[in-house]
mmCIF file of C-alpha atoms in Angstrom:
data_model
loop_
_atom_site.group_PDB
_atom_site.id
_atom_site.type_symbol
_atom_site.label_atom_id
_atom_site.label_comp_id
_atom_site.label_asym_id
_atom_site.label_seq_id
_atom_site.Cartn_x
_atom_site.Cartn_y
_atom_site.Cartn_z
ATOM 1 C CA UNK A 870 46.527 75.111 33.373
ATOM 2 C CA UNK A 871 48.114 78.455 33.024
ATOM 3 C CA UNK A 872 50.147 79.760 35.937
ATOM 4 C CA UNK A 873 50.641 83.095 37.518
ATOM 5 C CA UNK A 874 51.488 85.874 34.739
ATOM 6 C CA UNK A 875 53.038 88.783 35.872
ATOM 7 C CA UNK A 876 54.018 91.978 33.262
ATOM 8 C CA UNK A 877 56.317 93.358 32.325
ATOM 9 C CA UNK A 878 59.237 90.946 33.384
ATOM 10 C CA UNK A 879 61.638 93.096 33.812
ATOM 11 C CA UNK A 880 61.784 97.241 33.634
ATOM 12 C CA UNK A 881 63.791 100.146 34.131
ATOM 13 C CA UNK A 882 62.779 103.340 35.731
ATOM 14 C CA UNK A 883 64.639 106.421 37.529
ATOM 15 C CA UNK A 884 64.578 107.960 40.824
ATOM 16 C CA UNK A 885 61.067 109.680 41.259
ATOM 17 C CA UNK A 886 58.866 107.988 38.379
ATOM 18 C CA UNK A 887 56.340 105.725 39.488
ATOM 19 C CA UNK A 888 55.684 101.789 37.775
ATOM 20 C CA UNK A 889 52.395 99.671 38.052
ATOM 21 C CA UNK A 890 52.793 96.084 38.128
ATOM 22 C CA UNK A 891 49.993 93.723 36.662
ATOM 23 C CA UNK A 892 49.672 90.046 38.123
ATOM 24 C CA UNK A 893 46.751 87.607 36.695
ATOM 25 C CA UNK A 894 46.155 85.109 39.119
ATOM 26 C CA UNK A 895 46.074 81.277 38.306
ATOM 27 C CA UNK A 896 41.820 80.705 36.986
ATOM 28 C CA UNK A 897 39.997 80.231 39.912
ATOM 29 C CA UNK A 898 42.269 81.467 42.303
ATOM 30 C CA UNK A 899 40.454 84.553 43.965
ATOM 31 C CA UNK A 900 43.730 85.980 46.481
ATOM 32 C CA UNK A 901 46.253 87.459 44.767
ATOM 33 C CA UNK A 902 49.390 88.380 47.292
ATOM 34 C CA UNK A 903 52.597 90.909 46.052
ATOM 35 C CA UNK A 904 56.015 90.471 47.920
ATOM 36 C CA UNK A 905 58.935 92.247 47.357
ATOM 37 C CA UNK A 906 62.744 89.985 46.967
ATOM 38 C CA UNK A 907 65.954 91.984 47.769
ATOM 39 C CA UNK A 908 69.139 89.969 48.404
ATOM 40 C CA UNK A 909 69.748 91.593 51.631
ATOM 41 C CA UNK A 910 65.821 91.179 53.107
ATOM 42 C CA UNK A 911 64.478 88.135 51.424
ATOM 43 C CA UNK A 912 61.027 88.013 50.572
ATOM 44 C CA UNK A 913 59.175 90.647 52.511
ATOM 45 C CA UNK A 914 55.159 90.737 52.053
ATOM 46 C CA UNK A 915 53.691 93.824 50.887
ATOM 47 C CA UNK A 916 49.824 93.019 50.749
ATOM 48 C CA UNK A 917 47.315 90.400 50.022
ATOM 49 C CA UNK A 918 43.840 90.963 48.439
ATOM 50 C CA UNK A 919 40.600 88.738 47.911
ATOM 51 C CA UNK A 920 37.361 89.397 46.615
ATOM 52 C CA UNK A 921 39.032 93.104 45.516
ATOM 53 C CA UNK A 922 39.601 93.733 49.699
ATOM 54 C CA UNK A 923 42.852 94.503 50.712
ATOM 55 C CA UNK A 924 42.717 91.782 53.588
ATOM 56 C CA UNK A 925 46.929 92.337 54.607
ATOM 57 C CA UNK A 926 49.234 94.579 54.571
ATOM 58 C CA UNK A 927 53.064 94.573 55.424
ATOM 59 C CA UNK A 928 55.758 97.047 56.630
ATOM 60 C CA UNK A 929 55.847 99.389 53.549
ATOM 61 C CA UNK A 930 55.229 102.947 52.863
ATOM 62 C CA UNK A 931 52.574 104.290 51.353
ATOM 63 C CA UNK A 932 54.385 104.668 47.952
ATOM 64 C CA UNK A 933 53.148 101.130 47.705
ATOM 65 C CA UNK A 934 49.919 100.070 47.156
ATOM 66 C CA UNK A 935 47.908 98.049 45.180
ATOM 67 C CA UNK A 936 44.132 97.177 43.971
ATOM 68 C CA UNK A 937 42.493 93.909 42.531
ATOM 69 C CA UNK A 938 39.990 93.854 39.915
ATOM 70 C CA UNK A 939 36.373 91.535 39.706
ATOM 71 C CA UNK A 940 38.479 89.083 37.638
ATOM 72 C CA UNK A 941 40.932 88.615 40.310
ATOM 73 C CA UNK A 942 43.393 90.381 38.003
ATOM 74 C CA UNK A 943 45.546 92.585 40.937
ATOM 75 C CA UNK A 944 48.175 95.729 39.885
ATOM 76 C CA UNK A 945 50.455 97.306 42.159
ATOM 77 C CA UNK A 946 52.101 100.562 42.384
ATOM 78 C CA UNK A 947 54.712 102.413 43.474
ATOM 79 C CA UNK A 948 55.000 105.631 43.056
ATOM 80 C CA UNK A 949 57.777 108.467 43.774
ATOM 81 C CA UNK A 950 60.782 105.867 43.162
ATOM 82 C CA UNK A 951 63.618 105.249 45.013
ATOM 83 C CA UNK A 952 67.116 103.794 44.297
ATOM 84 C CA UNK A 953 66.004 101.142 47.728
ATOM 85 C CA UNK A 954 62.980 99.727 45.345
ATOM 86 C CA UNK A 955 64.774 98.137 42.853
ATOM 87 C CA UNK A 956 64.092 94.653 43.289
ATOM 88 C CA UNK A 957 61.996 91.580 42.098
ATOM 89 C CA UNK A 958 58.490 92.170 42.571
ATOM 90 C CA UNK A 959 56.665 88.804 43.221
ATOM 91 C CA UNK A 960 52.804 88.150 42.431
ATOM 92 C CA UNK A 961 51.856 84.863 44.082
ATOM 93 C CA UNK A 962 47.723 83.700 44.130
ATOM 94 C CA UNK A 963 46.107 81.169 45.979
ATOM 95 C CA UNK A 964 42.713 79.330 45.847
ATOM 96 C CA UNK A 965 41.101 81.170 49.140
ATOM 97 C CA UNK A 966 38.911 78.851 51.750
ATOM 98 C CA UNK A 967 40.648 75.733 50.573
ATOM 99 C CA UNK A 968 44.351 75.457 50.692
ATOM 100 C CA UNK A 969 46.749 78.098 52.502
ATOM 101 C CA UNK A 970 49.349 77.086 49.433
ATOM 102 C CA UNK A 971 50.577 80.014 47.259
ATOM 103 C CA UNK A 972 51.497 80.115 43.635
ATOM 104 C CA UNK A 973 53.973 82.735 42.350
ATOM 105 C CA UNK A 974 54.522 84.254 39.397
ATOM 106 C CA UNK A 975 57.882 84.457 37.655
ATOM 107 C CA UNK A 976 58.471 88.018 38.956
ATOM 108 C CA UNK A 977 59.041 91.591 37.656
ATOM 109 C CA UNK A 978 62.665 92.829 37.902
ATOM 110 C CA UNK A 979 62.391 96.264 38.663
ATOM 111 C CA UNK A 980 65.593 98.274 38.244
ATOM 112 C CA UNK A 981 65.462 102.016 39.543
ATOM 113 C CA UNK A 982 68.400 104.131 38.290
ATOM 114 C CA UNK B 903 56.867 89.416 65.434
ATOM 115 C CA UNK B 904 56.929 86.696 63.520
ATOM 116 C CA UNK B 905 60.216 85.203 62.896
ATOM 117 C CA UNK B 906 61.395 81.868 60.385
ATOM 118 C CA UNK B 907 64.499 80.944 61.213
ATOM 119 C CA UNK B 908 66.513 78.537 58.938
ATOM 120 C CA UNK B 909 70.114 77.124 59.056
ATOM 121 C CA UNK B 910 72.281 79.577 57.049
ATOM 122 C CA UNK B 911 74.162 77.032 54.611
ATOM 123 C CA UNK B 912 75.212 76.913 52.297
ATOM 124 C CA UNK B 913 74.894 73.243 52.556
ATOM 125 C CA UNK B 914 76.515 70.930 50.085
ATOM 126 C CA UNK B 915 75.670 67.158 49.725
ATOM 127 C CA UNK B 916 77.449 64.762 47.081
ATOM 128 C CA UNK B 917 75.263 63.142 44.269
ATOM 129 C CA UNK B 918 73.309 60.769 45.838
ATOM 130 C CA UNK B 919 73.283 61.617 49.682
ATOM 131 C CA UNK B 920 70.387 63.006 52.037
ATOM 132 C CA UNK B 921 69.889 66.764 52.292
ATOM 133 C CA UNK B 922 68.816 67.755 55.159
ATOM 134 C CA UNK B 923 67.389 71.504 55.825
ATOM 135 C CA UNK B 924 66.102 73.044 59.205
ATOM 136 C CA UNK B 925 63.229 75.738 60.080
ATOM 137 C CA UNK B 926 62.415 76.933 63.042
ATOM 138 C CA UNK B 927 59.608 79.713 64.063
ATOM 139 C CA UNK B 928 58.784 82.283 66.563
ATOM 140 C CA UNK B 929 54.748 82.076 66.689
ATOM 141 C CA UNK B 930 53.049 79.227 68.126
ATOM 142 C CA UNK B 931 50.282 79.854 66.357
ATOM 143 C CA UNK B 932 51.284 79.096 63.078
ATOM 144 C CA UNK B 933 48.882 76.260 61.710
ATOM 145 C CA UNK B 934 50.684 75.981 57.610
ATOM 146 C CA UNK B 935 54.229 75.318 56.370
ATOM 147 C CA UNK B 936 55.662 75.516 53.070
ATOM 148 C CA UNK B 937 59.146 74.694 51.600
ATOM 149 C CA UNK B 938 59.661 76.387 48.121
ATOM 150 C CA UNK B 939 62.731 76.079 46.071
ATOM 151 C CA UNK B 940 64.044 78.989 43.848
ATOM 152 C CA UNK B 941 66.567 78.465 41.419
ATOM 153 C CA UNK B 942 68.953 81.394 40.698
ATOM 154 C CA UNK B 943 67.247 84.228 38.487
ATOM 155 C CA UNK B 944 63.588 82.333 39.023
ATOM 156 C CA UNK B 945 60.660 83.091 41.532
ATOM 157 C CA UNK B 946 59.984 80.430 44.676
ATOM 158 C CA UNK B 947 58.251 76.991 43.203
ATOM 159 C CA UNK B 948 56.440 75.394 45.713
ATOM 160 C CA UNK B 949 57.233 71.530 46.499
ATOM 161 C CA UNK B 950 55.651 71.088 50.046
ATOM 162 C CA UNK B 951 53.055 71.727 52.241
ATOM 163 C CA UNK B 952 52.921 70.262 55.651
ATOM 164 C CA UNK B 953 49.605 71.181 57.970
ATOM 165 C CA UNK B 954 50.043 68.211 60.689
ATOM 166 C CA UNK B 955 52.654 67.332 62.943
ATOM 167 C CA UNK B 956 54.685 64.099 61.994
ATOM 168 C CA UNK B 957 55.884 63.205 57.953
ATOM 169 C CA UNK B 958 54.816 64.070 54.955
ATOM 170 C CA UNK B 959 56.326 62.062 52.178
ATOM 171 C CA UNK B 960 56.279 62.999 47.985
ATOM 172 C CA UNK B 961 58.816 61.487 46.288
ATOM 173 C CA UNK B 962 62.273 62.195 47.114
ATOM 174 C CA UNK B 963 60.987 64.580 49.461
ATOM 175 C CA UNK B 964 60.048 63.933 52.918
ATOM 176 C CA UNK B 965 58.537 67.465 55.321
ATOM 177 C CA UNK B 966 58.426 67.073 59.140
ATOM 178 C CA UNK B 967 56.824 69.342 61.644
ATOM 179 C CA UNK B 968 56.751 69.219 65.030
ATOM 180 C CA UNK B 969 54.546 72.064 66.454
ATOM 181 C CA UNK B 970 55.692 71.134 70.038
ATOM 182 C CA UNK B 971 59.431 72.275 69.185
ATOM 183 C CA UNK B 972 58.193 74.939 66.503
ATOM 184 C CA UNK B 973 60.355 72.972 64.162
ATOM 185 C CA UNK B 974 59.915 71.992 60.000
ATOM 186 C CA UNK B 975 62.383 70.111 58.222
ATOM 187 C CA UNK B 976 63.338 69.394 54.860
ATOM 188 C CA UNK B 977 64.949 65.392 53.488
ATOM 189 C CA UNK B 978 65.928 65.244 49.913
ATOM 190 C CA UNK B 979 66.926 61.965 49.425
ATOM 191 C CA UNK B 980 69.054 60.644 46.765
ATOM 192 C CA UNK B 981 70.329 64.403 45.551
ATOM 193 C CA UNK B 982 70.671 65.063 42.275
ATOM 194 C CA UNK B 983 72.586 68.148 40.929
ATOM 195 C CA UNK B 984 69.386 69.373 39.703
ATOM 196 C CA UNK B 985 68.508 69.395 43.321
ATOM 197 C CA UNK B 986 70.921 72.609 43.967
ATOM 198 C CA UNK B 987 68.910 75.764 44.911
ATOM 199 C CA UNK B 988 67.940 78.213 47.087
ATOM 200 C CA UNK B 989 65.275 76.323 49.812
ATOM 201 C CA UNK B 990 62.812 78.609 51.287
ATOM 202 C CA UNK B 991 60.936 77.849 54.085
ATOM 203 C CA UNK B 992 57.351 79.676 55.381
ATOM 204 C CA UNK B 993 55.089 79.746 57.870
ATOM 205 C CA UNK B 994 51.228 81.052 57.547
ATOM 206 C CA UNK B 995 49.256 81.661 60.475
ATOM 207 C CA UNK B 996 45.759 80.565 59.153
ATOM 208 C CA UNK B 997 44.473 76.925 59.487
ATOM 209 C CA UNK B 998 44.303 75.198 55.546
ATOM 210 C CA UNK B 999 40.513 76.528 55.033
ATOM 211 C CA UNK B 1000 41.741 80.041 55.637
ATOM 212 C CA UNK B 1001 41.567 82.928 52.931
ATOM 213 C CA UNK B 1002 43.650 85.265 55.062
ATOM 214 C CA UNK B 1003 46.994 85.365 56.375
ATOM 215 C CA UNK B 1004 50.308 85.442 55.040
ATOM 216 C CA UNK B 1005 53.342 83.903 54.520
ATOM 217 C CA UNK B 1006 56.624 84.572 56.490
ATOM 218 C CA UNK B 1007 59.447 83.445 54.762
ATOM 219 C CA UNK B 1008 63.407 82.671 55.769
ATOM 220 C CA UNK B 1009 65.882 83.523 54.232
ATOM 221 C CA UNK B 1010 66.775 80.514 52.266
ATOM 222 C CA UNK B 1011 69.349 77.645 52.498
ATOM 223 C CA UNK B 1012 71.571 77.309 49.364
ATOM 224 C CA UNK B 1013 71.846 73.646 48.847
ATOM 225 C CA UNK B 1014 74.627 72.457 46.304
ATOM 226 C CA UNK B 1015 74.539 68.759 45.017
ATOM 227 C CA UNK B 1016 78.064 68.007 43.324
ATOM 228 C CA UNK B 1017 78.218 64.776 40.998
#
């Protein structure tokens, strides 16, 4: 059973540009969830969708934001980049309605010169 | 706010001993606990989910949760090196049929087994 794939891996950008992440969640898994993982805040949650509804959303600006598609496929963005973003970017899924357990992804390493 | 609390390490065990690795958090509420271990360079792997209060054992791993004290714990017995990590503990405020909620994570305990 495949597990979460997130693209790219890893990516460099500079001050101002914007990136979009893509996350496909594990089959079957309708909620796909995005966190961001800095060494000097952890893992901070960004947002959580199911069923292509944004259902959460955590303390970021509104250069971040993100969508899900009817395949449960989600994509973030972030747009207007700043030297703070650089970070891994974490797509996690989970079934929805049976288990509160999530899955992540092996990450996208953003670096923002 | 929500707030996980766990004990700062880094914690280091010899080959072989019982690792031992403490939560504690803010919102009584909070129905689902998770302990995920990340390796350096990786992303979080989940290895245990605890709903109830009392044990939970798989393995070498035994989860404890006692709702009461707003307390999880982590035992690793018999460490191995392979053991050493970064352990992550979260707490989600849905029940385990929800679709909603999220997870609030600590910031880790480094755990380092030495042969």
């Amino acid at each position: 059973k495949a597990g979460v794939t997130q693209t790219p891996r890893y990516l460099i950008k500079t001050r101002g540009q914007q990136v979009t992440l893509s996350c496909s969640p594990i089959s079957g898994h309708r909620s796909v969830s995005w966190y961001q993982q800095t060494p000097g805040q952890g893992l901070q949650f960004l947002f959580e969708y199911f069923s292509e509804t944004q259902r959460n959303k955590g303390n970021f600006p509104g250069r971040f934001s993100g969508r899900q598609f009817s395949n449960s496929r989600s994509e973030m963005n972030v747009s207007t980049l700043e030297l703070g973003d650089s970070a891994l970017y974490l797509c996690a899924s989970r079934r929805g309605g049976e288990t509160g357990e999530l899955f992540f992804g092996e990450g996208s390493r953003l670096t923002v010169l | 706010q929500k707030e996980v609390e766990q004990n700062s390490g880094p914690l280091s065990v010899p080959e072989g001993a019982i690792a031992s690795l403490n939560c504690t958090y803010s919102d009584r509420v909070s129905q689902s606990f998770f302990w995920y271990r990340q390796y350096s360079g990786k992303s979080p792997e989940l290895i245990m989910s605890i709903y109830s209060n009392g044990d939970k054992e798989d393995g070498r791993f035994t989860a404890q949760l006692n709702k009461a004290s707003q307390y999880v714990s982590l035992l690793i017995r018999d460490s191995q090196p392979s053991d050493s990590a970064t352990y992550l503990c979260a707490v989600n405020t849905g029940g385990r049929g929800s679709t909603l909620g999220r997870l609030y994570f600590g910031r880790g305990t480094q755990l380092t087994v030495w042969p």
